[in-house]
Amino acid sequence: MLYWDQQEGLVMTAYTEPRFNNDDAARAYLEQTLWPDGTVCPHCGVVAHSYPTKRAGVYRCAEAACRKDFTVTMRTVMERSKIALHKWVLGFALYTASKKGFSAHQLHRTLGVTYRSAWFMAHRIRESMRDGGLEPIGGHGKIVEADETYFGKQENPVPSKQRQGRPYIHKGGGPAGKRAVISLVERGGRVRSFHPGVADASTVANIVRENIHHETRLHTNESKLYTRVGAEFAKHETINHSAKEYARGDVTTNSVEGYFSIFKRGMKGVYQHCKEKHLHRYLAEYDFRYNHRIVLGYNDGDRATLAVKNAAGKRLTYRGTH
Ligand SMILES: [Zn+2]
């Protein structure tokens, strides 16, 4: 398959497996992935207690009190979609494999679905890449780097209460009226990113406090945003960027800055027109790929399968069928 990438030009992909090209094979893949122990009736929850109906992919619950019909995509982000299942499976593979992201426009041309369908698919796949309700990162003997960056224009700037309406000016040159992104990266591990309306000290402190284990060594730059909350951790060590210091022993924020650079390059190259209300979804997408990157032991196939598993129970209630 060929598709056009704005940065790389004509790209040939090797998605030749039947599940990317054939609807029955795609359904079999989704059933194996979402039902490893047999069918699960989404109405009553019974496992491996159903029989197939005459319609392909439709099962009837064998529980006497239920007897309802269901499919593998019910109660997933794919529910009620009219897009062929092999296109969904390919969509999951493309979004989880491409390091910089994949625009709805590329998806529209690659899959041969309407732009509108591609846009809905892209957001649903992104939703599947979102982690929810997570334990704090870091822990005893571990290092977490925290940093903030500014990206794109804010659509509705929120004045900080603490600053009495004066915008927060980032020391390193972070401009006011830009969208703030806060990321926490465990050294050699996972990332967790946020887009708060305003990056003032109390907002940043809450994010840091709620998402990092208190026995962690916290590494940040010299920003005052972290001073007070930093005292709640095993150790808070800072690097003085304004004095051109980038590492002192193992104290550095290079991991989180590396993450920001992947995110910004991708956003600039692929998602130029991201609405602010969707920014958290794009962050979830970049976080997901970073958290399942090759050095952590994941390959493209694992990543796609994980996102598909995550598609269950995450029905997005966008209006209409696509
Ligand atoms: Zn049932």
CSV table of N, CA, C and O in Angstrom, one decimal, residues 22-92:
chain,number,residue,atom,x,y,z
A,22,ASN,N,-9.0,-7.8,4.4
A,22,ASN,CA,-10.2,-8.6,4.3
A,22,ASN,C,-11.0,-8.5,5.5
A,22,ASN,O,-10.5,-8.6,6.7
A,23,ASP,N,-12.3,-8.3,5.4
A,23,ASP,CA,-13.2,-8.0,6.5
A,23,ASP,C,-13.3,-9.2,7.5
A,23,ASP,O,-13.3,-9.0,8.7
A,24,ASP,N,-13.4,-10.4,6.9
A,24,ASP,CA,-13.6,-11.6,7.8
A,24,ASP,C,-12.3,-11.8,8.6
A,24,ASP,O,-12.4,-12.1,9.8
A,25,ALA,N,-11.2,-11.6,8.0
A,25,ALA,CA,-9.9,-11.8,8.7
A,25,ALA,C,-9.8,-10.7,9.8
A,25,ALA,O,-9.3,-11.0,10.9
A,26,ALA,N,-10.2,-9.5,9.5
A,26,ALA,CA,-10.2,-8.4,10.4
A,26,ALA,C,-11.1,-8.8,11.6
A,26,ALA,O,-10.7,-8.6,12.8
A,27,ARG,N,-12.2,-9.3,11.3
A,27,ARG,CA,-13.2,-9.6,12.4
A,27,ARG,C,-12.6,-10.7,13.3
A,27,ARG,O,-12.6,-10.7,14.5
A,28,ALA,N,-11.9,-11.7,12.7
A,28,ALA,CA,-11.3,-12.8,13.4
A,28,ALA,C,-10.2,-12.3,14.3
A,28,ALA,O,-10.1,-12.7,15.5
A,29,TYR,N,-9.4,-11.3,13.8
A,29,TYR,CA,-8.4,-10.7,14.6
A,29,TYR,C,-9.0,-9.9,15.8
A,29,TYR,O,-8.5,-10.0,16.9
A,30,LEU,N,-10.0,-9.2,15.6
A,30,LEU,CA,-10.7,-8.4,16.6
A,30,LEU,C,-11.2,-9.4,17.7
A,30,LEU,O,-11.1,-9.1,18.9
A,31,GLU,N,-11.8,-10.5,17.2
A,31,GLU,CA,-12.4,-11.4,18.2
A,31,GLU,C,-11.3,-12.1,19.0
A,31,GLU,O,-11.5,-12.3,20.2
A,32,GLN,N,-10.2,-12.5,18.4
A,32,GLN,CA,-9.1,-13.1,19.1
A,32,GLN,C,-8.5,-12.1,20.2
A,32,GLN,O,-8.2,-12.4,21.3
A,33,THR,N,-8.5,-10.8,19.7
A,33,THR,CA,-7.8,-9.8,20.6
A,33,THR,C,-8.8,-9.4,21.8
A,33,THR,O,-8.3,-9.3,22.9
A,34,LEU,N,-10.0,-9.2,21.5
A,34,LEU,CA,-10.9,-8.7,22.5
A,34,LEU,C,-11.6,-9.8,23.3
A,34,LEU,O,-12.1,-9.6,24.4
A,35,TRP,N,-11.6,-11.0,22.7
A,35,TRP,CA,-12.3,-12.1,23.4
A,35,TRP,C,-11.3,-13.3,23.5
A,35,TRP,O,-11.6,-14.4,23.0
A,36,PRO,N,-10.2,-13.2,24.2
A,36,PRO,CA,-9.2,-14.2,24.3
A,36,PRO,C,-9.8,-15.5,24.9
A,36,PRO,O,-9.3,-16.6,24.7
A,37,ASP,N,-10.8,-15.4,25.8
A,37,ASP,CA,-11.4,-16.5,26.5
A,37,ASP,C,-12.7,-16.9,26.0
A,37,ASP,O,-13.5,-17.6,26.6
A,38,GLY,N,-13.1,-16.4,24.8
A,38,GLY,CA,-14.4,-16.7,24.2
A,38,GLY,C,-15.2,-15.5,24.2
A,38,GLY,O,-14.8,-14.4,24.7
A,39,THR,N,-16.3,-15.5,23.5
A,39,THR,CA,-17.2,-14.4,23.3
A,39,THR,C,-17.6,-13.8,24.7
A,39,THR,O,-17.7,-14.5,25.6
A,40,VAL,N,-17.7,-12.5,24.7
A,40,VAL,CA,-18.2,-11.8,25.9
A,40,VAL,C,-19.5,-11.1,25.5
A,40,VAL,O,-19.5,-10.2,24.7
A,41,CYS,N,-20.6,-11.4,26.2
A,41,CYS,CA,-21.9,-10.8,25.9
A,41,CYS,C,-21.9,-9.4,26.5
A,41,CYS,O,-21.7,-9.3,27.8
A,42,PRO,N,-22.0,-8.3,25.7
A,42,PRO,CA,-21.9,-7.0,26.3
A,42,PRO,C,-23.1,-6.6,27.1
A,42,PRO,O,-23.1,-5.7,27.9
A,43,HIS,N,-24.2,-7.4,26.9
A,43,HIS,CA,-25.5,-7.1,27.6
A,43,HIS,C,-25.4,-7.6,29.1
A,43,HIS,O,-25.8,-7.0,30.0
A,44,CYS,N,-25.0,-8.9,29.2
A,44,CYS,CA,-25.0,-9.5,30.6
A,44,CYS,C,-23.7,-9.9,31.1
A,44,CYS,O,-23.5,-10.3,32.2
A,45,GLY,N,-22.6,-9.9,30.2
A,45,GLY,CA,-21.3,-10.1,30.7
A,45,GLY,C,-20.9,-11.6,30.6
A,45,GLY,O,-19.7,-11.9,31.0
A,46,VAL,N,-21.8,-12.5,30.2
A,46,VAL,CA,-21.4,-13.9,30.3
A,46,VAL,C,-20.3,-14.2,29.2
A,46,VAL,O,-20.3,-13.6,28.1
A,47,VAL,N,-19.4,-15.1,29.6
A,47,VAL,CA,-18.2,-15.4,28.8
A,47,VAL,C,-18.4,-16.8,28.1
A,47,VAL,O,-18.8,-17.7,28.8
A,48,ALA,N,-18.1,-16.8,26.8
A,48,ALA,CA,-18.1,-18.1,26.1
A,48,ALA,C,-19.4,-18.9,26.3
A,48,ALA,O,-19.4,-20.1,26.5
A,49,HIS,N,-20.5,-18.2,26.2
A,49,HIS,CA,-21.8,-18.8,26.3
A,49,HIS,C,-22.7,-18.1,25.3
A,49,HIS,O,-23.6,-17.3,25.6
A,50,SER,N,-22.5,-18.5,24.0
A,50,SER,CA,-23.3,-17.9,22.9
A,50,SER,C,-23.2,-18.8,21.7
A,50,SER,O,-22.4,-19.8,21.7
A,51,TYR,N,-24.0,-18.5,20.7
A,51,TYR,CA,-23.9,-19.3,19.5
A,51,TYR,C,-23.9,-18.3,18.3
A,51,TYR,O,-24.6,-17.3,18.4
A,52,PRO,N,-23.3,-18.6,17.2
A,52,PRO,CA,-23.3,-17.7,16.1
A,52,PRO,C,-24.6,-17.7,15.4
A,52,PRO,O,-25.3,-18.7,15.4
A,53,THR,N,-25.0,-16.6,14.9
A,53,THR,CA,-26.3,-16.5,14.1
A,53,THR,C,-25.9,-16.6,12.6
A,53,THR,O,-24.8,-16.8,12.3
A,54,LYS,N,-26.9,-16.5,11.8
A,54,LYS,CA,-26.7,-16.6,10.3
A,54,LYS,C,-25.9,-15.4,9.8
A,54,LYS,O,-25.3,-15.5,8.8
A,55,ARG,N,-26.0,-14.3,10.5
A,55,ARG,CA,-25.3,-13.1,10.1
A,55,ARG,C,-23.8,-13.2,10.6
A,55,ARG,O,-23.6,-13.4,11.7
A,56,ALA,N,-22.9,-12.9,9.6
A,56,ALA,CA,-21.5,-13.0,10.0
A,56,ALA,C,-21.1,-12.1,11.1
A,56,ALA,O,-21.5,-10.9,11.1
A,57,GLY,N,-20.5,-12.6,12.1
A,57,GLY,CA,-20.0,-11.8,13.2
A,57,GLY,C,-21.1,-11.5,14.3
A,57,GLY,O,-20.8,-10.8,15.3
A,58,VAL,N,-22.3,-11.9,14.1
A,58,VAL,CA,-23.4,-11.7,15.1
A,58,VAL,C,-23.6,-12.9,15.9
A,58,VAL,O,-23.8,-14.0,15.3
A,59,TYR,N,-23.5,-12.8,17.2
A,59,TYR,CA,-23.7,-13.9,18.1
A,59,TYR,C,-24.9,-13.7,18.9
A,59,TYR,O,-25.3,-12.5,19.2
A,60,ARG,N,-25.5,-14.8,19.4
A,60,ARG,CA,-26.7,-14.7,20.3
A,60,ARG,C,-26.3,-15.3,21.6
A,60,ARG,O,-25.8,-16.4,21.7
A,61,CYS,N,-26.6,-14.5,22.7
A,61,CYS,CA,-26.2,-14.9,24.0
A,61,CYS,C,-27.1,-16.1,24.4
A,61,CYS,O,-28.3,-16.2,24.1
A,62,ALA,N,-26.4,-17.1,25.0
A,62,ALA,CA,-27.1,-18.4,25.3
A,62,ALA,C,-27.7,-18.3,26.7
A,62,ALA,O,-28.2,-19.3,27.2
A,63,GLU,N,-27.4,-17.2,27.5
A,63,GLU,CA,-27.9,-17.1,28.8
A,63,GLU,C,-29.5,-16.9,28.7
A,63,GLU,O,-29.9,-16.0,28.1
A,64,ALA,N,-30.2,-17.8,29.5
A,64,ALA,CA,-31.6,-17.8,29.3
A,64,ALA,C,-32.3,-16.4,29.6
A,64,ALA,O,-33.2,-16.0,28.9
A,65,ALA,N,-31.8,-15.7,30.5
A,65,ALA,CA,-32.4,-14.4,30.9
A,65,ALA,C,-32.0,-13.3,29.9
A,65,ALA,O,-32.5,-12.2,30.0
A,66,CYS,N,-31.0,-13.5,29.0
A,66,CYS,CA,-30.5,-12.5,28.1
A,66,CYS,C,-30.9,-12.7,26.7
A,66,CYS,O,-31.8,-12.0,26.1
A,67,ARG,N,-30.3,-13.7,26.0
A,67,ARG,CA,-30.7,-14.1,24.6
A,67,ARG,C,-30.5,-12.9,23.6
A,67,ARG,O,-31.2,-12.9,22.6
A,68,LYS,N,-29.7,-12.0,24.0
A,68,LYS,CA,-29.6,-10.8,23.0
A,68,LYS,C,-28.4,-11.1,22.0
A,68,LYS,O,-27.5,-11.8,22.3
A,69,ASP,N,-28.5,-10.4,20.9
A,69,ASP,CA,-27.5,-10.5,19.9
A,69,ASP,C,-26.4,-9.5,20.2
A,69,ASP,O,-26.6,-8.4,20.7
A,70,PHE,N,-25.2,-9.8,19.7
A,70,PHE,CA,-24.1,-8.9,19.9
A,70,PHE,C,-23.0,-9.2,18.9
A,70,PHE,O,-23.0,-10.2,18.2
A,71,THR,N,-22.1,-8.2,18.7
A,71,THR,CA,-20.9,-8.4,17.8
A,71,THR,C,-19.7,-7.9,18.6
A,71,THR,O,-19.8,-7.4,19.7
A,72,VAL,N,-18.5,-8.2,18.0
A,72,VAL,CA,-17.3,-7.9,18.7
A,72,VAL,C,-17.0,-6.3,18.9
A,72,VAL,O,-16.3,-5.9,19.7
A,73,THR,N,-17.7,-5.6,18.0
A,73,THR,CA,-17.4,-4.1,18.1
A,73,THR,C,-18.4,-3.4,19.0
A,73,THR,O,-18.2,-2.2,19.3
A,74,MET,N,-19.4,-4.1,19.5
A,74,MET,CA,-20.3,-3.5,20.4
A,74,MET,C,-19.6,-3.0,21.7
A,74,MET,O,-18.8,-3.7,22.2
A,75,ARG,N,-20.0,-1.8,22.1
A,75,ARG,CA,-19.4,-1.1,23.3
A,75,ARG,C,-17.9,-0.9,23.1
A,75,ARG,O,-17.1,-0.8,24.1
A,76,THR,N,-17.5,-0.7,21.9
A,76,THR,CA,-16.1,-0.3,21.6
A,76,THR,C,-16.2,1.0,20.9
A,76,THR,O,-17.2,1.4,20.4
A,77,VAL,N,-15.0,1.6,20.6
A,77,VAL,CA,-15.0,2.9,19.8
A,77,VAL,C,-15.5,2.6,18.4
A,77,VAL,O,-15.8,3.6,17.7
A,78,MET,N,-15.5,1.4,18.0
A,78,MET,CA,-16.0,1.0,16.6
A,78,MET,C,-17.5,0.8,16.5
A,78,MET,O,-18.0,0.6,15.4
A,79,GLU,N,-18.2,0.9,17.6
A,79,GLU,CA,-19.6,0.6,17.6
A,79,GLU,C,-20.3,1.5,16.6
A,79,GLU,O,-20.1,2.7,16.6
A,80,ARG,N,-21.3,0.9,16.0
A,80,ARG,CA,-22.2,1.6,15.0
A,80,ARG,C,-21.5,2.2,13.8
A,80,ARG,O,-22.0,3.1,13.1
A,81,SER,N,-20.2,1.9,13.7
A,81,SER,CA,-19.5,2.4,12.5
A,81,SER,C,-19.8,1.6,11.3
A,81,SER,O,-20.0,0.4,11.3
A,82,LYS,N,-19.9,2.3,10.1
A,82,LYS,CA,-20.2,1.6,8.9
A,82,LYS,C,-18.9,1.4,8.1
A,82,LYS,O,-18.9,0.8,7.0
A,83,ILE,N,-17.8,1.8,8.7
A,83,ILE,CA,-16.5,1.6,8.1
A,83,ILE,C,-16.1,0.1,8.2
A,83,ILE,O,-16.3,-0.5,9.2
A,84,ALA,N,-15.6,-0.5,7.1
A,84,ALA,CA,-15.2,-1.9,7.1
A,84,ALA,C,-14.2,-2.2,8.2
A,84,ALA,O,-13.3,-1.4,8.5
A,85,LEU,N,-14.3,-3.4,8.8
A,85,LEU,CA,-13.5,-3.7,9.9
A,85,LEU,C,-12.0,-3.7,9.5
A,85,LEU,O,-11.1,-3.3,10.3
A,86,HIS,N,-11.7,-4.2,8.3
A,86,HIS,CA,-10.2,-4.2,8.0
A,86,HIS,C,-9.7,-2.8,7.9
A,86,HIS,O,-8.5,-2.6,8.1
A,87,LYS,N,-10.5,-1.8,7.6
A,87,LYS,CA,-10.0,-0.4,7.6
A,87,LYS,C,-9.8,0.1,9.0
A,87,LYS,O,-8.8,0.8,9.2
A,88,TRP,N,-10.6,-0.3,9.9
A,88,TRP,CA,-10.4,0.0,11.3
A,88,TRP,C,-9.1,-0.6,11.8
A,88,TRP,O,-8.3,0.1,12.4
A,89,VAL,N,-8.9,-1.9,11.5
A,89,VAL,CA,-7.7,-2.6,11.9
A,89,VAL,C,-6.4,-1.9,11.3
A,89,VAL,O,-5.4,-1.7,12.0
A,90,LEU,N,-6.5,-1.5,10.1
A,90,LEU,CA,-5.4,-0.8,9.4
A,90,LEU,C,-5.2,0.6,10.1
A,90,LEU,O,-4.1,1.0,10.3
A,91,GLY,N,-6.3,1.2,10.4
A,91,GLY,CA,-6.2,2.5,11.0
A,91,GLY,C,-5.5,2.4,12.4
A,91,GLY,O,-4.6,3.2,12.7
A,92,PHE,N,-5.8,1.4,13.2
A,92,PHE,CA,-5.1,1.2,14.4
A,92,PHE,C,-3.7,1.0,14.2
A,92,PHE,O,-2.8,1.6,14.9
